[in-house]
XYZ file of C-alpha atoms in Angstrom:
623
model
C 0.000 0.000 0.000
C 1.498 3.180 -1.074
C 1.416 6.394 1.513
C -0.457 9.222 -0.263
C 1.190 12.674 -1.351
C 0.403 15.678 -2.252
C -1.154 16.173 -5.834
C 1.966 18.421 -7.365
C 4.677 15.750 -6.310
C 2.221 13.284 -8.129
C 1.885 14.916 -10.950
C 5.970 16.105 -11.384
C 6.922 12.582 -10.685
C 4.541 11.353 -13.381
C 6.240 13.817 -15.875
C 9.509 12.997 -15.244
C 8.175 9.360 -16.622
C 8.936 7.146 -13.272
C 7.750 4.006 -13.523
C 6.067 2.800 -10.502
C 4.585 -0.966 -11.656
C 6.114 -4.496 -11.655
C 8.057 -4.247 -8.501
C 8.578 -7.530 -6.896
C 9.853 -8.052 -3.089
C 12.837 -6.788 -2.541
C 13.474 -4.673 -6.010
C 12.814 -1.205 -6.118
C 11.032 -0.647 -9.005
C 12.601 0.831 -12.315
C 12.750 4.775 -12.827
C 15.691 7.425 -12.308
C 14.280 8.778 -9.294
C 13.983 5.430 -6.918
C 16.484 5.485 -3.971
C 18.288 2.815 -6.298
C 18.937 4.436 -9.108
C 20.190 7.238 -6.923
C 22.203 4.904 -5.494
C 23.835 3.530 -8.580
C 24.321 7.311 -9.581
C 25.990 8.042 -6.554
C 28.378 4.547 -6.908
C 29.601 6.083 -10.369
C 30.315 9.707 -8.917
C 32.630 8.491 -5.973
C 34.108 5.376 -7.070
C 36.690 6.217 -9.423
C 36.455 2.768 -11.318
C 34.882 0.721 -13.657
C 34.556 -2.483 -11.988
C 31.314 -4.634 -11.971
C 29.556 -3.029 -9.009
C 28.745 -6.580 -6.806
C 25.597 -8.021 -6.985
C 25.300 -8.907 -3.059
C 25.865 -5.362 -1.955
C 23.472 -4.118 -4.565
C 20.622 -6.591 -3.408
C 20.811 -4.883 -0.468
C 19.587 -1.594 -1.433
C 15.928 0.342 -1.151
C 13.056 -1.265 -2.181
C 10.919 1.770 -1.827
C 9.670 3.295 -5.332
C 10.326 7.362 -6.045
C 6.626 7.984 -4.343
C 6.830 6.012 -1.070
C 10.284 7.144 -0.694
C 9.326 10.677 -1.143
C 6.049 10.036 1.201
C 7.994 8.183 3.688
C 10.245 10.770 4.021
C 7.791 13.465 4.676
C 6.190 11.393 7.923
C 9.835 11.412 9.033
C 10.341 14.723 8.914
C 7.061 15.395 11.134
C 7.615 12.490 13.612
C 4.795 10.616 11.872
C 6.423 7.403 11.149
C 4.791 5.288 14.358
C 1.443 5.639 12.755
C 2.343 3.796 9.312
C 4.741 1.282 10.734
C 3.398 -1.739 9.403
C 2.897 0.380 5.648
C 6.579 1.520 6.446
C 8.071 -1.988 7.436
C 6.335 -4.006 4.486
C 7.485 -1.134 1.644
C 10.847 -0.709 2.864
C 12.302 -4.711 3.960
C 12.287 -3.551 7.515
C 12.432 -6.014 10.659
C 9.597 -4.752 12.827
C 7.539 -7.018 15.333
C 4.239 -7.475 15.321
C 2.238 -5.411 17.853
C -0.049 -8.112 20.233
C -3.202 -6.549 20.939
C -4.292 -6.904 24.718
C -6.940 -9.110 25.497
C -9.553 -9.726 27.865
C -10.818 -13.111 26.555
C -11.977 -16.073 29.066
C -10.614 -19.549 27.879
C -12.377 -22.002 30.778
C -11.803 -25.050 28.711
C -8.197 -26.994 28.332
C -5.734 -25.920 25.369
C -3.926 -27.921 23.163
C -1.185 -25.622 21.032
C 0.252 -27.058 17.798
C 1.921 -24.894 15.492
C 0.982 -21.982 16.643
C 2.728 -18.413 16.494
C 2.731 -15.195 18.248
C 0.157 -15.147 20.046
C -1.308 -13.073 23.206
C -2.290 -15.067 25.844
C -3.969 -13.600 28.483
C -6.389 -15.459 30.917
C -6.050 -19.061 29.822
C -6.042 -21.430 32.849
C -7.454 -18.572 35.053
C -9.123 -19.932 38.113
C -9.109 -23.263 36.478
C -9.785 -26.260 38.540
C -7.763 -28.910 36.894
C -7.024 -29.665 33.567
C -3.515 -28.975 31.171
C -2.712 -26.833 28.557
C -0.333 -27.784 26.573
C 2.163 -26.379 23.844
C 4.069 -28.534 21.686
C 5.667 -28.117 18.483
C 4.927 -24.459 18.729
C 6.374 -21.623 16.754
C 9.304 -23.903 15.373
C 12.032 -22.280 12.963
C 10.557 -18.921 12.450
C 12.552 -15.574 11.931
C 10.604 -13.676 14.415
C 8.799 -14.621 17.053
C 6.920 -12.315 19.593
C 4.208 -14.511 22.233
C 2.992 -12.741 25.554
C 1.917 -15.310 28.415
C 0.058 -13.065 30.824
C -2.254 -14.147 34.111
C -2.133 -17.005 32.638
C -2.808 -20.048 35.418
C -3.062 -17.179 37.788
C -5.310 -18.443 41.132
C -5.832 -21.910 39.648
C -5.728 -25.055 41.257
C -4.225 -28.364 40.186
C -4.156 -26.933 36.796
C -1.069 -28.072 34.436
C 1.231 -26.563 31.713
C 3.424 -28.233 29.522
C 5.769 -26.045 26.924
C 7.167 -29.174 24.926
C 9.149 -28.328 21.461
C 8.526 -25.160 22.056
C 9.592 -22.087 19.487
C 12.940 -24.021 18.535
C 15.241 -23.051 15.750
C 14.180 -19.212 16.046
C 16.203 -16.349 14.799
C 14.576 -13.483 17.360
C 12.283 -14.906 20.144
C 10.495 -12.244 22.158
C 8.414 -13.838 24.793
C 7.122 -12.837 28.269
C 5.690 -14.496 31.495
C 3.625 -11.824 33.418
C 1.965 -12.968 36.719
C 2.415 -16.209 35.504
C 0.781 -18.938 37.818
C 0.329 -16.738 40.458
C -1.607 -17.771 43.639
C -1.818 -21.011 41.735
C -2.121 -23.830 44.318
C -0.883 -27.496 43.215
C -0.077 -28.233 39.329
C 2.630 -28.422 37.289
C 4.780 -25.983 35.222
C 7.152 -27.590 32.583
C 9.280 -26.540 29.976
C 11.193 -29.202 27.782
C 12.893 -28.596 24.686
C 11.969 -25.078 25.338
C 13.498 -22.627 22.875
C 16.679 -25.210 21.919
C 18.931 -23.218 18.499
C 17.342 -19.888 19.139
C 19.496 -16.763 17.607
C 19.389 -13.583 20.354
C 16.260 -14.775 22.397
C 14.551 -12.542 24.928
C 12.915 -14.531 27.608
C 11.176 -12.728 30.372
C 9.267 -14.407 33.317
C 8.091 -11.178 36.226
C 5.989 -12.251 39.097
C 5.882 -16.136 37.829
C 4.396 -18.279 40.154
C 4.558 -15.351 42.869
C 2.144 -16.382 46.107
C 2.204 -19.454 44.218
C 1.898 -23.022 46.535
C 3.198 -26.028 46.435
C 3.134 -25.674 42.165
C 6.625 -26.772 41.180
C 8.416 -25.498 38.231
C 10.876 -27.995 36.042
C 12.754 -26.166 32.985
C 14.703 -29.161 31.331
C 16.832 -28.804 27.889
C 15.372 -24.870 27.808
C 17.369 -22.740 25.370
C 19.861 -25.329 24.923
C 22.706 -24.431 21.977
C 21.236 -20.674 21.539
C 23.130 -17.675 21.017
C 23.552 -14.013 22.391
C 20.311 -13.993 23.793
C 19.333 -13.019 27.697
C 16.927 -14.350 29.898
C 15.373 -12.683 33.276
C 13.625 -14.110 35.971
C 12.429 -11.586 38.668
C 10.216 -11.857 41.260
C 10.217 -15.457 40.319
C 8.233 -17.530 42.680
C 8.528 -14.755 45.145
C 6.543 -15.298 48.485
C 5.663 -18.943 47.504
C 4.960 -21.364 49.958
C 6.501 -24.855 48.757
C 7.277 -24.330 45.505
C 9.818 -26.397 43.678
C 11.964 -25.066 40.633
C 14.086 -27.033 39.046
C 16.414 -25.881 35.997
C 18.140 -29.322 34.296
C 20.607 -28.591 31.150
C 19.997 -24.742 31.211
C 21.548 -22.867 28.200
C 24.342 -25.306 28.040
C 26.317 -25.561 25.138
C 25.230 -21.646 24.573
C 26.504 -18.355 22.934
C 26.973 -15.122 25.310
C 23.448 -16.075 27.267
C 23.047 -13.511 30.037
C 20.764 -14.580 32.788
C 19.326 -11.948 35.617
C 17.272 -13.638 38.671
C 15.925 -10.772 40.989
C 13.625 -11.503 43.488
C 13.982 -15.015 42.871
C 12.292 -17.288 45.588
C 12.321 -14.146 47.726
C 10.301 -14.087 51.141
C 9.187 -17.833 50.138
C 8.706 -20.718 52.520
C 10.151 -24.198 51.883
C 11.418 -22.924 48.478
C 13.337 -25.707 46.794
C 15.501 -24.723 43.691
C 18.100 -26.875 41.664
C 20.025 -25.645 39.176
C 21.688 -28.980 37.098
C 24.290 -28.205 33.750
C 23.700 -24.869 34.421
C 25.236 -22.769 31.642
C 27.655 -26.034 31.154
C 29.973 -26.298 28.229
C 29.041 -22.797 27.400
C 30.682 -19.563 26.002
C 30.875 -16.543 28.013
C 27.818 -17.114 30.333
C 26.782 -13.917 32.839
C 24.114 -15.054 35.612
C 23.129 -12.142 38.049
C 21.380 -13.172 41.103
C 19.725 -10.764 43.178
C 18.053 -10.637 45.999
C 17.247 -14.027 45.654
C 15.609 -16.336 48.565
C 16.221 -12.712 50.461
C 14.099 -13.096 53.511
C 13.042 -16.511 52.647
C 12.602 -19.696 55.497
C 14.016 -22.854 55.346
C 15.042 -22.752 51.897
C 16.964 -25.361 49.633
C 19.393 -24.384 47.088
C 21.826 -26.567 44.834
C 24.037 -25.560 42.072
C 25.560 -29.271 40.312
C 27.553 -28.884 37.286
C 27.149 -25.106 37.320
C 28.906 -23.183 34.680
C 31.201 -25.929 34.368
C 33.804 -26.545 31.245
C 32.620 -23.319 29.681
C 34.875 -20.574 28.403
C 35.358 -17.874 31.060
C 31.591 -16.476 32.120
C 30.734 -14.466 34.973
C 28.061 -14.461 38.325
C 27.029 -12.041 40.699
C 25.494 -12.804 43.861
C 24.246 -9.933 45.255
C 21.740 -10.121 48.937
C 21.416 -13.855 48.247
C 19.781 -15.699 50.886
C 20.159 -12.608 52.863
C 17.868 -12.219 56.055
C 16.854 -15.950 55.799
C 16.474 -18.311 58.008
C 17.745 -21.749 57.824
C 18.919 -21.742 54.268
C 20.965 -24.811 52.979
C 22.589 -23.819 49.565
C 25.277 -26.065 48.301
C 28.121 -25.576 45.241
C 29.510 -28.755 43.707
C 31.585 -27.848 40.557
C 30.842 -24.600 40.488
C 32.481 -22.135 38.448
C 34.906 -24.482 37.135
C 35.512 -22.711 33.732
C 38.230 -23.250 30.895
C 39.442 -19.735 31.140
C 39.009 -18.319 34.367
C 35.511 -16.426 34.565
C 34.693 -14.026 37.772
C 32.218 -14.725 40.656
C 30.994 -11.940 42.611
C 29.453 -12.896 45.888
C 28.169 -9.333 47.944
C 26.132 -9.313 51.046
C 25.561 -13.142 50.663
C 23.422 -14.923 53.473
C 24.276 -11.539 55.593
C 22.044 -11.497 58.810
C 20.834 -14.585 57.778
C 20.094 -17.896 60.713
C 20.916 -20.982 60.593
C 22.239 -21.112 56.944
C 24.167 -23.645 56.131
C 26.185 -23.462 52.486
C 29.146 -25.508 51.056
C 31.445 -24.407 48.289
C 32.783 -28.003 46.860
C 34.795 -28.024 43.956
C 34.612 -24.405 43.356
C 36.684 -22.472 40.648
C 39.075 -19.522 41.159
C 38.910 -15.726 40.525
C 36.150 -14.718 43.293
C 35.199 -11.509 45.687
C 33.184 -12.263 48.912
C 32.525 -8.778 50.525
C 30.154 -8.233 53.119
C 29.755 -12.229 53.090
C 28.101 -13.911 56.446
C 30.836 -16.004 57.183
C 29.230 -17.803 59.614
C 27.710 -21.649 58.612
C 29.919 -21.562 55.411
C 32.459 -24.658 54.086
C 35.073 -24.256 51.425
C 36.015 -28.242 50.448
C 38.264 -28.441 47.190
C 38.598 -25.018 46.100
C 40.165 -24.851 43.352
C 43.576 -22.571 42.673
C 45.375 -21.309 39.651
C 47.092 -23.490 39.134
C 44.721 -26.091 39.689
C 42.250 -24.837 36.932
C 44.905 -24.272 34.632
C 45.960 -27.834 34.543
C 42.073 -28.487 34.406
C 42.254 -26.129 30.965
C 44.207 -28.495 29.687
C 42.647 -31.387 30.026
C 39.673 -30.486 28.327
C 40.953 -28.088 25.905
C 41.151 -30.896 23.121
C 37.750 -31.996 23.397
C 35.994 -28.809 24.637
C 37.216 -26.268 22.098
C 34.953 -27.270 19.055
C 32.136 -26.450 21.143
C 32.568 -22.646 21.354
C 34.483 -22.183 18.354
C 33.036 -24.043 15.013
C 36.378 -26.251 13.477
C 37.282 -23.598 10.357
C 36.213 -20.421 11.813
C 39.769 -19.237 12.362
C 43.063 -20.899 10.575
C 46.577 -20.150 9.456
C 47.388 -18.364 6.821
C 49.589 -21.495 5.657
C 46.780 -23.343 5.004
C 45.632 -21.175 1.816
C 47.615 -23.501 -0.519
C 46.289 -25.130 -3.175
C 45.316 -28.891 -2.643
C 44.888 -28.066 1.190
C 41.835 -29.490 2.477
C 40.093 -27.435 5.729
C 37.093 -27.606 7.155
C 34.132 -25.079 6.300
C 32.332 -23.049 9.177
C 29.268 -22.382 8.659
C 29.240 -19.125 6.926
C 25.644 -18.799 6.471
C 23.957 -15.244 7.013
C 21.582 -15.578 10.281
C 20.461 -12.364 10.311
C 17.132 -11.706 9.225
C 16.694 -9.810 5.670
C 16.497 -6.280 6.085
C 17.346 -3.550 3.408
C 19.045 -0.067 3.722
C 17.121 2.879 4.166
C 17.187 5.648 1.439
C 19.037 8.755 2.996
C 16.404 10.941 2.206
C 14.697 8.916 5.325
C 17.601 7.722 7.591
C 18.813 11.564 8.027
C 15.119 11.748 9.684
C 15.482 9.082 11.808
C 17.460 10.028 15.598
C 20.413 7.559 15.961
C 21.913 7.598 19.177
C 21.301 6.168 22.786
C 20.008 8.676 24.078
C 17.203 8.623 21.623
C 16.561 5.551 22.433
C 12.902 6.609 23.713
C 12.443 7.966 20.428
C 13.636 4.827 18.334
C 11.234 2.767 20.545
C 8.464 5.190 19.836
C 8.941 4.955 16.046
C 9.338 1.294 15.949
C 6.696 0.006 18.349
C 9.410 -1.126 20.983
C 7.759 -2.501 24.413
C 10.097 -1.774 27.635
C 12.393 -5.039 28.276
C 11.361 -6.238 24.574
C 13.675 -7.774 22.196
C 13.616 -4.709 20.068
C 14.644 -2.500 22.732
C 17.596 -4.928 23.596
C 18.411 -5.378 19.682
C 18.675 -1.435 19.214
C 20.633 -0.466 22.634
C 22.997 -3.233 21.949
C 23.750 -1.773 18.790
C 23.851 1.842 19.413
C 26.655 0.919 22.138
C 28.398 -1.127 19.834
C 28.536 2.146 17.521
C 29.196 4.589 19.847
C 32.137 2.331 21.352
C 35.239 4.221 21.272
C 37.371 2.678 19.042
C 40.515 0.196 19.181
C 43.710 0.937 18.871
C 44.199 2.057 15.531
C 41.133 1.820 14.211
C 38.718 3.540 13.086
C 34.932 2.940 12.775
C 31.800 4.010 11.690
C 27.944 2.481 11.539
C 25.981 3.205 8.369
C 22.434 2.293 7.433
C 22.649 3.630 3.937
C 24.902 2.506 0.970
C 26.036 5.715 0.434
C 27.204 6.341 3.389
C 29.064 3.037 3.018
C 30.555 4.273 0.153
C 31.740 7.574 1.743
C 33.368 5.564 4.583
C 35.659 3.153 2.935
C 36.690 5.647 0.494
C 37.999 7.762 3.087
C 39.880 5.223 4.499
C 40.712 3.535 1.017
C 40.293 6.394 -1.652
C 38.135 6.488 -4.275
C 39.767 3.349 -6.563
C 38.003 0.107 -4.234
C 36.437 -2.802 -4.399
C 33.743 -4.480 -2.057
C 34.508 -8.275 -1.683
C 32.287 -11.338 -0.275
C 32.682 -15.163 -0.323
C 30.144 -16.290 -3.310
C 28.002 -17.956 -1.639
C 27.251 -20.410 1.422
C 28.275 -23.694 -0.507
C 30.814 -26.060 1.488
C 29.440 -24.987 5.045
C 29.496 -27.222 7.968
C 31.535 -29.650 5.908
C 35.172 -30.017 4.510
C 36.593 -27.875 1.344
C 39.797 -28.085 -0.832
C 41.439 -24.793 -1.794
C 41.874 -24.576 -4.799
C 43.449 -21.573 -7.015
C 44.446 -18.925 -4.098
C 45.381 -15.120 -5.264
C 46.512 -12.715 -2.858
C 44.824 -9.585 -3.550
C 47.022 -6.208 -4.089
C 49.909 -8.787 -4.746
C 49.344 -10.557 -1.327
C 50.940 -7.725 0.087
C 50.550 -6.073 3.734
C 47.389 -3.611 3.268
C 44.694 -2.298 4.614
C 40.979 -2.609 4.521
C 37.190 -1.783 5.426
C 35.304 -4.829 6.712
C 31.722 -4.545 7.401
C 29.265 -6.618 9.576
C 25.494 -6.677 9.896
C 24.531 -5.504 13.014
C 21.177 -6.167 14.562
C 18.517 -3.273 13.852
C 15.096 -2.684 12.319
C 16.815 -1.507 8.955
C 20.186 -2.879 7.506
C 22.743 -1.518 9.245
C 26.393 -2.509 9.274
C 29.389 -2.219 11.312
C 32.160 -0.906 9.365
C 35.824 -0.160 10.491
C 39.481 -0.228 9.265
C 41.735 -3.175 9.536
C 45.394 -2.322 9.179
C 48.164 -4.843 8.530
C 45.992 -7.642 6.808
C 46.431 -9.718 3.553
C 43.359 -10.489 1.892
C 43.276 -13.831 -0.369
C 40.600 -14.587 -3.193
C 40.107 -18.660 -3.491
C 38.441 -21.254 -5.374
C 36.840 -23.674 -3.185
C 36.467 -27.356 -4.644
C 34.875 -30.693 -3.454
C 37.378 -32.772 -2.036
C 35.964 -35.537 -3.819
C 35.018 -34.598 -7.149
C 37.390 -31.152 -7.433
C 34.959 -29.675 -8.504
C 34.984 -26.083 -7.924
C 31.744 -25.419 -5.683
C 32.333 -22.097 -3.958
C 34.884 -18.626 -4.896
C 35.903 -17.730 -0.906
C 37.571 -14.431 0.025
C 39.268 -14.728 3.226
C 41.358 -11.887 5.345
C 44.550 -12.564 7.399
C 45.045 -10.562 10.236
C 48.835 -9.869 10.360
C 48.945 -8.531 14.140
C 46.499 -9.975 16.454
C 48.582 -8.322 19.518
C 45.915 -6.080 20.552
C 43.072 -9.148 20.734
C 41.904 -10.720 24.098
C 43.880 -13.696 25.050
C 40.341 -14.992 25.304
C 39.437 -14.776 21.854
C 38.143 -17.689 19.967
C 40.916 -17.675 17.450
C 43.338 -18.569 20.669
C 41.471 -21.165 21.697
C 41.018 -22.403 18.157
C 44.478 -22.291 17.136
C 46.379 -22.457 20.277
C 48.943 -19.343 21.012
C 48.602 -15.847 22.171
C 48.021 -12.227 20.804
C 50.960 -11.010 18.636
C 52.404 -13.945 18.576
C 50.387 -15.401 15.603
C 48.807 -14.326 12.120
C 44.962 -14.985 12.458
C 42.631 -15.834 8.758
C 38.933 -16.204 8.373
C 36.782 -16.531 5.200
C 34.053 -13.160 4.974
C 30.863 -14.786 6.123
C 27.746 -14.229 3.308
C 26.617 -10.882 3.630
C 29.535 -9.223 5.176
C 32.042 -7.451 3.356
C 35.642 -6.095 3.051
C 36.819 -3.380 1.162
C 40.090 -2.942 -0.520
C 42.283 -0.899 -2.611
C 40.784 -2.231 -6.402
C 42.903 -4.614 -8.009
């Protein structure tokens, strides 16, 4: 649906013979005053070559046609945007949510949920005497998906809820528990196989199962194998009386999951929570606990396998168990990480009576301040040197787990006849498009317009959206590296303008060809070392997460960058044309970084390569 303008702008387009028909998705339609013929004209002005312009960069641009962009702009320019999202969104390739629509429906009967997807649900199991609702097999390997679970169970009794299968495979997950089971009495919460190979989820659960009695909670296999994703629990089962929770394989095997638990258990009686391969096997895990079981009586806590064999990771404890009485919390390999993580423990079981909590097999790198000492056992806490000679043990097995075999090699290995293993260098991202300038110079950019940005893109407090945005406008208003410089862009022009000011006007953008040879093993074939495989510099780009495409660009000094033919190992047949950069000095990069554990080594003391991932970019000096 096209945005109406004024009669003159009509009319002068109409003259000026733009033709507005035929469009498909995702190609602007023909005429010389669409954002992409701009574009194009704008290419030919500041890049002082002839060179094919490339095809994957192009696909990227403006759908919009010379009217919508023109009308588009206009509600931009008078804040009016929010009120044609969805006309906005669908014209220009946008990622925008969908906007769930309260509701004050009565469901008295039981629920069965098959393939369902984003969804409101408000009321179901309310007072309910009995019965189950179940999900299973719901919202399975979609890009977005936004559910809200709100009063639902609240004041039941006996009433059961099963999340089996539940929204797997998802590239952004958005769902939120709101009074959740509470004042339920008896039943059964479960989750299993809940969220398991979700991209960047955002799980919230707020006042679940608060007042809640003897209901127990069990979360087993939920958001197994995900990545860069957070998930908060506050007020969690807060002022319960007898209520079980029970976490079993929690994020393990993840990607930078950060967990929050505020309020967790707090002021309950008989509360009884285990956490089990908690965060195991993971990469970078952050838990914050808060306030949990604060007040709370007679208590039972146990952390088993907690953050264990996973690649640094952090936890706060902050007021845990504090003011109870009669707590038992106990730590069996707790902590135990492959590079050392931190722990954080700060008024922990202060004022509390009768506690009783045992650190066994605890890892290293901890602060206890204001801690009640009192009714606390340390038994095989680990030192230095002790986790270091843990490291490794498991480095040889563990290592493929948080970084995929191929991600990072040598540059030795880009001979021909060498055969490597492929990472998966598929784009995950969902498929967005650039904005025209004519509308992104509208548009507020910065974090603290962040109220603004939520405003114009229908962003709900604590939402995935609101995460996705602030996560990026940090990244881009990081202060650089060392020697480097950096800009975000969310038009192709300004792309342009960037890497020729690093580059000049003579460059080429570069990507590998396509996603063929992923996940399994490649020969190299013909290798050419771009510029004469000589020390350069470039401009690499990288998607980041936002409502329109926007990428990450910045200045890499001191690389080589290799174009390669990529065969079957079998056949030799060619099957894939990779472009892959070699970072010459890596002595700047964390000694935590994935290449390290990858490849073994330190920074500076090694040359670090990786193949350009579909959709990203680097820009060079043309050759």
């Amino acid at each position: 649906m096209q945005v109406q303008i004024n009669f003159i702008e009509r009319l002068c387009l109409l003259i000026f013979s733009v033709c507005l028909a035929g469009a498909g998705a995702g190609q602007a339609p023909a005429g010389p005053f669409t954002p992409r013929a701009s574009l194009l004209r704008y290419w030919d002005q500041h890049i002082a070559n002839s060179l094919p312009k490339p095809a994957f960069l192009l696909s990227k641009a403006s759908p919009l046609g010379a009217v919508d962009a023109a009308a588009f702009a206009k509600l931009a320019a008078r804040g009016a945007l929010p009120d044609h999202l969805p006309a906005f969104c669908a014209a220009a390739g946008l990622l925008c949510f969908p906007d769930l629509a309260p509701s004050l429906e009565k469901h008295p009967a039981d629920s069965d949920f098959a393939s369902y997807s984003n969804k409101n649900f408000t009321n179901y199991g309310t007072d309910r005497l009995g019965g189950l609702d179940s999900f299973k097999n719901y919202s399975d390997g979609l890009n977005v998906i936004v559910d809200t679970f709100r009063r639902y169970s609240r004041d039941s009794s006996g009433h059961d809820d099963r999340f089996a299968n539940y929204g797997s495979d998802g590239n952004l997950v958005d769902q939120s528990f709101q009074s959740y089971a509470g004042g339920a009495a008896g039943g059964t919460g479960e989750f299993k196989n809940y969220n398991p190979g979700v991209n960047v989820p955002n799980l919230n659960f707020n006042n679940y199962g608060s007042g809640a009695t003897g209901r127990p909670q069990n979360f087993a296999a939920y958001t197994d194998e995900t990545n860069a994703g957070a998930e908060s629990f506050s007020n969690y089962g807060k002022s319960g009386d007898g209520s079980p929770n029970k976490f079993t394989e929690y994020a393990s095997d993840s990607n930078v999951i950060n967990s929050g638990f505020n309020g967790y258990s707090q002021a309950g009686n008989g509360a009884n929570d285990t956490f089990t391969n908690y965060g195991k096997e993971g990469n970078v895990p952050e838990n914050n606990f808060r306030n949990y079981g604060d007040g709370g009586n007679g208590i039972s806590d146990g952390f088993a396998n907690y953050r264990d064999q996973s690649n640094v990771g952090d936890d706060s404890f902050q007021s845990y168990a504090k003011n109870s009485n009669s707590a038992k919390v106990n730590f069996a390999n707790y902590g135990k990480s492959f590079n050392v993580g931190t722990d954080k423990f700060t008024g922990y079981g202060q004022g509390a009576k009768g506690q009783k909590i045992g650190f066994k097999g605890y890892g290293v790198n901890n602060t206890f301040k204001e801690y009640g000492k009192s009714g606390v056992t340390f038994a095989l806490y680990a030192n230095a040197t002790g986790v270091a000679a843990s490291a490794m043990a498991v480095s040889g097995r563990a290592v493929n787990r948080w970084v995929e075999p191929g991600k990072f090699f040598r540059e030795s290995m880009l001979k021909k006849g060498t055969v490597m293993p492929m990472p998966d260098i598929g784009d995950k991202m969902p498929k967005r498009s650039f904005l025209p300038r004519t509308i992104l110079s509208k548009l507020p950019f910065s974090t603290s317009k962040l109220p603004e940005l939520k405003r114009i893109f229908h962003a709900g407090d604590n939402s995935s959206m609101e995460s996705m945005m602030a996560n990026a406008l940090a990244e881009c208003e990081r202060a650089p590296s060392a020697g480097e410089t950096k800009r975000c862009v969310g038009s192709m022009e300004d792309m342009i303008d960037f890497a020729t000011s690093i580059l000049g006007r003579d460059v080429e953008a570069r990507s590998t060809e396509s996603t063929a040879g992923s996940k399994q093993e490649v020969m190299v074939g013909t290798v050419k070392g771009i510029n004469g495989g000589m020390v350069t510099k470039s401009v690499s780009c990288h998607q980041s997460l936002f409502p329109y495409l926007l990428y990450y660009c910045h200045s890499v000094p001191k690389v080589r960058v290799y174009e390669a033919d990529l065969l079957d190992p079998k056949t030799k047949v060619k099957i894939n044309h990779g472009v892959a950069v070699c970072h010459i000095d890596t002595s700047a990069w964390s000694a935590t970084h994935g290449a390290f554990l990858a490849l073994g080594s330190r920074p500076g003391q090694i040359e670090v390569c990786h193949w350009i991932f579909e959709s990203d970019m680097t820009w060079t000096i043309a050759d």
